[in-house]
Rosetta silent file (secondary structure, phi, psi, omega in degrees, C-alpha in Angstrom):
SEQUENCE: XXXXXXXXXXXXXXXXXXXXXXXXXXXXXXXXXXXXXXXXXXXXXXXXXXXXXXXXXXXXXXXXXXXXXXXXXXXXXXXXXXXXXXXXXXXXXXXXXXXXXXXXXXXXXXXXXXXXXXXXXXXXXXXXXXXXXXXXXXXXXXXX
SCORE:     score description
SCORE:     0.000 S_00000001
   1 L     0.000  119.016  179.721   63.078   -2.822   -1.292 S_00000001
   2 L   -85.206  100.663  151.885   59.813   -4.932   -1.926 S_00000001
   3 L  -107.840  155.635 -169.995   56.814   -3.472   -0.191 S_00000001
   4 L  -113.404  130.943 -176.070   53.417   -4.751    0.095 S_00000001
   5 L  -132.663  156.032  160.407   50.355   -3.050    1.143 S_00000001
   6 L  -145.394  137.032 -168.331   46.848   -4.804    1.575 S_00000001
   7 L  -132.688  127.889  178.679   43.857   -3.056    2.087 S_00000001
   8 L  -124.638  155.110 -176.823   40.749   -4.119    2.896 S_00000001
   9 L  -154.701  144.714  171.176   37.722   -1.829    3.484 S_00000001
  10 L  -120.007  139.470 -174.793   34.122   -1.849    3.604 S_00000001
  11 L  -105.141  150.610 -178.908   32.168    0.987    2.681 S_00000001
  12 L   -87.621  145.908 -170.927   28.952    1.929    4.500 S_00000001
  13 L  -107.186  115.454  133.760   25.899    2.895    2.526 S_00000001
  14 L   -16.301  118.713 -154.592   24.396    5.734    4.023 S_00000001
  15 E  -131.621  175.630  162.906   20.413    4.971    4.412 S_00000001
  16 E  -140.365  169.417  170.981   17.595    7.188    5.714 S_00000001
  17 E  -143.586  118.304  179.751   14.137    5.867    7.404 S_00000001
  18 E  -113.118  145.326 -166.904   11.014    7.557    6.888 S_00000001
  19 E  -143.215  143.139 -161.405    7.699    6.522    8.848 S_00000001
  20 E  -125.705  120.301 -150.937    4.281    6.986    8.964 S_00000001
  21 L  -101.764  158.987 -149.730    2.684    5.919   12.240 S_00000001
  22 L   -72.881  140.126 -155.899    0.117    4.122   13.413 S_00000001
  23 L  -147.447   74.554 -174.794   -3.271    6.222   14.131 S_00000001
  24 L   -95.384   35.421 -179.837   -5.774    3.479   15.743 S_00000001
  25 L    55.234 -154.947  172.868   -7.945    6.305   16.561 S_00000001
  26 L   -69.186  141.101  169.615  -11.163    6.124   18.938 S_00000001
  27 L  -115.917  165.729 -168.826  -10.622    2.991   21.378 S_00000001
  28 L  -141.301  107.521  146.372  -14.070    1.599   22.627 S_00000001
  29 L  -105.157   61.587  179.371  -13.555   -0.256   25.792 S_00000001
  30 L  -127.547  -32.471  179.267  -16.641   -1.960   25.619 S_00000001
  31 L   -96.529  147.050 -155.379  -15.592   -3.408   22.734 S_00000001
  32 L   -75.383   -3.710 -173.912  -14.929   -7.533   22.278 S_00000001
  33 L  -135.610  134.481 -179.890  -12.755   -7.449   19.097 S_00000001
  34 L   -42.222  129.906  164.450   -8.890   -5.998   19.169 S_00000001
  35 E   -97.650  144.092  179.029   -8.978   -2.545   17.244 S_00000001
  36 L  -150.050  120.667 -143.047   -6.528   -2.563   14.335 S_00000001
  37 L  -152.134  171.275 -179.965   -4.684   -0.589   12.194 S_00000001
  38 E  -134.846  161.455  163.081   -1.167   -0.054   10.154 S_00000001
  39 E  -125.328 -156.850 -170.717    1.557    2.013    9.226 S_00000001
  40 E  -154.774  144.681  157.980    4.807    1.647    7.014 S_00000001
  41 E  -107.162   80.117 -175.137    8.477    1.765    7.319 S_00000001
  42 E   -69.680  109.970  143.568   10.405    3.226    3.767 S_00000001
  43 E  -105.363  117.008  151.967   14.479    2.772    3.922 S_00000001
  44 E  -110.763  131.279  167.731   16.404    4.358    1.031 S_00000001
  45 E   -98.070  146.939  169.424   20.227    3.460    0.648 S_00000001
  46 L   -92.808   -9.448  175.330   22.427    5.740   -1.247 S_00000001
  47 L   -58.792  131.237  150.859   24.560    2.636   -2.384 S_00000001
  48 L  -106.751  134.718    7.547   25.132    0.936   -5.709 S_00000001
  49 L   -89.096  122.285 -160.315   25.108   -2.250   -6.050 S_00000001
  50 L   -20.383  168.504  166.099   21.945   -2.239   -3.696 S_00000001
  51 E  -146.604  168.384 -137.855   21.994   -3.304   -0.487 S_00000001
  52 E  -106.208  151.809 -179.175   20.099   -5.820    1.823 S_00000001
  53 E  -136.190  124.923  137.360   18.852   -4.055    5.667 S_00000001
  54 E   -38.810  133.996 -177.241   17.310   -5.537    8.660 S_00000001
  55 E  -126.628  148.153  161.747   14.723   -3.327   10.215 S_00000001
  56 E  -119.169  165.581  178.488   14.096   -3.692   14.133 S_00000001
  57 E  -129.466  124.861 -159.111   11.598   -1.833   16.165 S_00000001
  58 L   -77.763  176.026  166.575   12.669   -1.158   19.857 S_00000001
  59 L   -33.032  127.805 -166.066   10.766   -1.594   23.292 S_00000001
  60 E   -76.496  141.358 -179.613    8.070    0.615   23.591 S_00000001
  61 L   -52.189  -39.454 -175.788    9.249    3.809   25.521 S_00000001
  62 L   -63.262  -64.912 -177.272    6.489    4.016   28.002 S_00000001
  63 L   -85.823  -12.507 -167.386    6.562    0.315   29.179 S_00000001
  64 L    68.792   16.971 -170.835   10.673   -0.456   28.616 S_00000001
  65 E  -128.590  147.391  147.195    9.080   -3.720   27.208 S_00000001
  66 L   -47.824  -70.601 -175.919    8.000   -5.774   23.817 S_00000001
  67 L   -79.919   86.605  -25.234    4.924   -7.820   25.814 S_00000001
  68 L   -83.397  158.349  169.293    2.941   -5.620   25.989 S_00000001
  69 E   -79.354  158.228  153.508    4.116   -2.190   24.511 S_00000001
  70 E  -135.544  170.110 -167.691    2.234    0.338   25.977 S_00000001
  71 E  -111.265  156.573  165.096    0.968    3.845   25.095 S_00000001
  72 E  -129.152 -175.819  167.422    0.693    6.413   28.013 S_00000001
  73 L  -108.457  141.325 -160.911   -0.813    9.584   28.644 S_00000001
  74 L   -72.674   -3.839 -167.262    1.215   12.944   29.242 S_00000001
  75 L  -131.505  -38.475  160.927   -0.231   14.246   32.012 S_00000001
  76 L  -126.670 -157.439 -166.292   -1.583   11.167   33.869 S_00000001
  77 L   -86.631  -11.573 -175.028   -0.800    7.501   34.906 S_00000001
  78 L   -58.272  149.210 -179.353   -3.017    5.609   32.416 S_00000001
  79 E  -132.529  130.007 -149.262   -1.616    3.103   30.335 S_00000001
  80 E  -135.604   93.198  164.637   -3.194    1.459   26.898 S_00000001
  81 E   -54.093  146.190  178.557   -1.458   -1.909   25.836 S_00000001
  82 E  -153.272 -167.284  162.473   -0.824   -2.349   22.189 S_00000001
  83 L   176.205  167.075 -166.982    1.761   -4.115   19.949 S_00000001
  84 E  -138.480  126.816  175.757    3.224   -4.045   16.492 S_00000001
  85 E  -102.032  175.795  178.923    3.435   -7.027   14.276 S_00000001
  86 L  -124.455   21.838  154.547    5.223   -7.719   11.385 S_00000001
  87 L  -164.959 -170.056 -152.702    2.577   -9.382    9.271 S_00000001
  88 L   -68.443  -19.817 -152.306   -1.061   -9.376    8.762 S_00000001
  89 L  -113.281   13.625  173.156   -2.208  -12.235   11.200 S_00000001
  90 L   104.437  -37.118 -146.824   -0.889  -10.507   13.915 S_00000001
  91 L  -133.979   25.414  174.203    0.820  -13.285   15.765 S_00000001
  92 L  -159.206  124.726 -174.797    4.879  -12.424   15.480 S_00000001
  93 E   -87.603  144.936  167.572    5.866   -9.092   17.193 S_00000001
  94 L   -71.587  128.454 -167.564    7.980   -6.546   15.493 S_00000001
  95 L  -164.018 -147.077 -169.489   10.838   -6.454   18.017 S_00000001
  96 L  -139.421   32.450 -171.887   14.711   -6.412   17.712 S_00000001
  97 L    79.887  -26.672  163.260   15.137  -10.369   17.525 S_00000001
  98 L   -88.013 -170.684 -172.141   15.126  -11.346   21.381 S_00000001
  99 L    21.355   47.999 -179.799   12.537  -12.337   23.732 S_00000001
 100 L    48.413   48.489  142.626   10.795  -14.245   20.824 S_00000001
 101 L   -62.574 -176.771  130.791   10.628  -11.063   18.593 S_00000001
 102 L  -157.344  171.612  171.574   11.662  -10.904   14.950 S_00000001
 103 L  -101.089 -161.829 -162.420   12.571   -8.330   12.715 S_00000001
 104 E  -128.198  159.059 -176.832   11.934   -7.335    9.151 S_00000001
 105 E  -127.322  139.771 -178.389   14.897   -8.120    6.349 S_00000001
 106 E  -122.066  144.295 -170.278   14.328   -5.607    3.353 S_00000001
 107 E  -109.081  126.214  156.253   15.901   -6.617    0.226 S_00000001
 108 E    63.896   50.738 -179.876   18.089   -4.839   -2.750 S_00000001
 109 E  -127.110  141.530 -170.633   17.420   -1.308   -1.560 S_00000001
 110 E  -147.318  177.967 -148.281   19.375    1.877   -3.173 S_00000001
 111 L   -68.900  -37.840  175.820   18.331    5.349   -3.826 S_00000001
 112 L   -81.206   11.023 -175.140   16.436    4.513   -6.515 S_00000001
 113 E  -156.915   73.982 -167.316   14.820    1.882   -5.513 S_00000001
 114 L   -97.520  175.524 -157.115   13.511    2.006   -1.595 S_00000001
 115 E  -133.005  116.227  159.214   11.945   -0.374    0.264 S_00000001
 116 L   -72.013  133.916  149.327    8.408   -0.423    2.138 S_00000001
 117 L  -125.309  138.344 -172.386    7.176   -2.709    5.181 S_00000001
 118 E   -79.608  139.915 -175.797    3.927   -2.315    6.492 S_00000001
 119 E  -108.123  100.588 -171.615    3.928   -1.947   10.601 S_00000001
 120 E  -101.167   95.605  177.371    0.640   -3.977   11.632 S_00000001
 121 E   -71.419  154.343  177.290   -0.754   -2.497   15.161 S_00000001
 122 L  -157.275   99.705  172.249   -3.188   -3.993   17.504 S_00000001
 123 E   -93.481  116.917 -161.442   -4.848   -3.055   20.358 S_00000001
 124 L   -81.450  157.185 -178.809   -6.554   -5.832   22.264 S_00000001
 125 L   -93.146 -166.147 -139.339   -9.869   -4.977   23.618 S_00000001
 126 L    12.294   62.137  171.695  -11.702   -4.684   26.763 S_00000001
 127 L   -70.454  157.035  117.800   -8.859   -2.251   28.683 S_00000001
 128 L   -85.350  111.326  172.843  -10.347   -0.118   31.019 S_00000001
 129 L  -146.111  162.639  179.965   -8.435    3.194   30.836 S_00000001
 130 L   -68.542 -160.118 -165.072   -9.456    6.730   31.318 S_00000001
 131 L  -127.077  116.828  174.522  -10.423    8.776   28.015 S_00000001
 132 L   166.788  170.161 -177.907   -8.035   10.961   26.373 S_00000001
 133 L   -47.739  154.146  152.122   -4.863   10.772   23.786 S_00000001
 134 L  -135.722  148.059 -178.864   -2.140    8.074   24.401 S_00000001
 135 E  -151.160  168.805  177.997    0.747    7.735   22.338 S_00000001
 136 L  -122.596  168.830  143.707    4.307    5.634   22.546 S_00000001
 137 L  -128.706  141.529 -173.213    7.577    6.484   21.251 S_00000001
 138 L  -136.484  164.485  175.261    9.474    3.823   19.904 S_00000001
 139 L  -104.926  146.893  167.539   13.126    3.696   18.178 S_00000001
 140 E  -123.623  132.578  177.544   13.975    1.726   14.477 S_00000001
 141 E  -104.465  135.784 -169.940   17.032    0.200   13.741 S_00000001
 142 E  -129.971  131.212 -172.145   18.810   -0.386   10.603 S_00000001
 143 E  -149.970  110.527  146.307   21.415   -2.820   10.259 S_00000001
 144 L  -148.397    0.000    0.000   23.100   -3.935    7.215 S_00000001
């Protein structure tokens, strides 16, 4: 009796994502130029031989949307547009790849060796909103 087994398998690398979020402070809605400020996304892999991850950043919670995200307030209806890019200029939203998003591709990352991307925020100016905290919740996705 010949038998043949073939096995194919892929193993998953176990990753974590730690994040340190954006804090644009006092808004001035008087004022003519977009307040702007960043944060960072860190993924560690437990995998050898490293491995490469996509990072997406979902819809903002508040609005259900990419264009604009918005921040709200807990207790009333106000709403504060914002959005999160994925480079310095601004001009290409951090998103999940549709509705002329893009994501972030992180390269070669293992325990010993994670991988930062800076999360560039922007809030354009002259909203009229009331005065008090706003905040978003948003989800990140790792795919790799």
């Amino acid at each position: 009796m010949l038998l043949c087994l073939f096995l194919v398998g892929r193993a998953q690398a176990a990753c974590t994502v730690s994040a340190t979020g954006i804090n644009f402070g006092v808004y001035d809605t008087f004022a003519v130029t977009p307040l702007d400020s960043t944060g960072s996304i860190t993924v560690s892999c437990d995998r050898n031989p490293p491995t490469d991850v996509t990072v997406a950043i979902g819809p903002s919670g508040t609005s259900g949307g990419f264009t604009p995200r918005m921040m709200g307030q807990a207790s009333r209806p106000g709403r504060l547009n914002y959005n999160l890019f994925t480079n310095a200029s601004r001009n290409v939203i951090w998103g999940d790849g549709t509705g002329g998003t893009a994501t972030v591709f992180l390269r070669k990352i293992n325990r010993n060796h994670p991988e930062t991307a800076t999360i560039y925020g922007r809030i354009p100016p002259l909203q009229s909103v009331a005065s008090g905290s706003y905040s978003d919740r948003l989800t990140v996705t790792i795919t790799p």
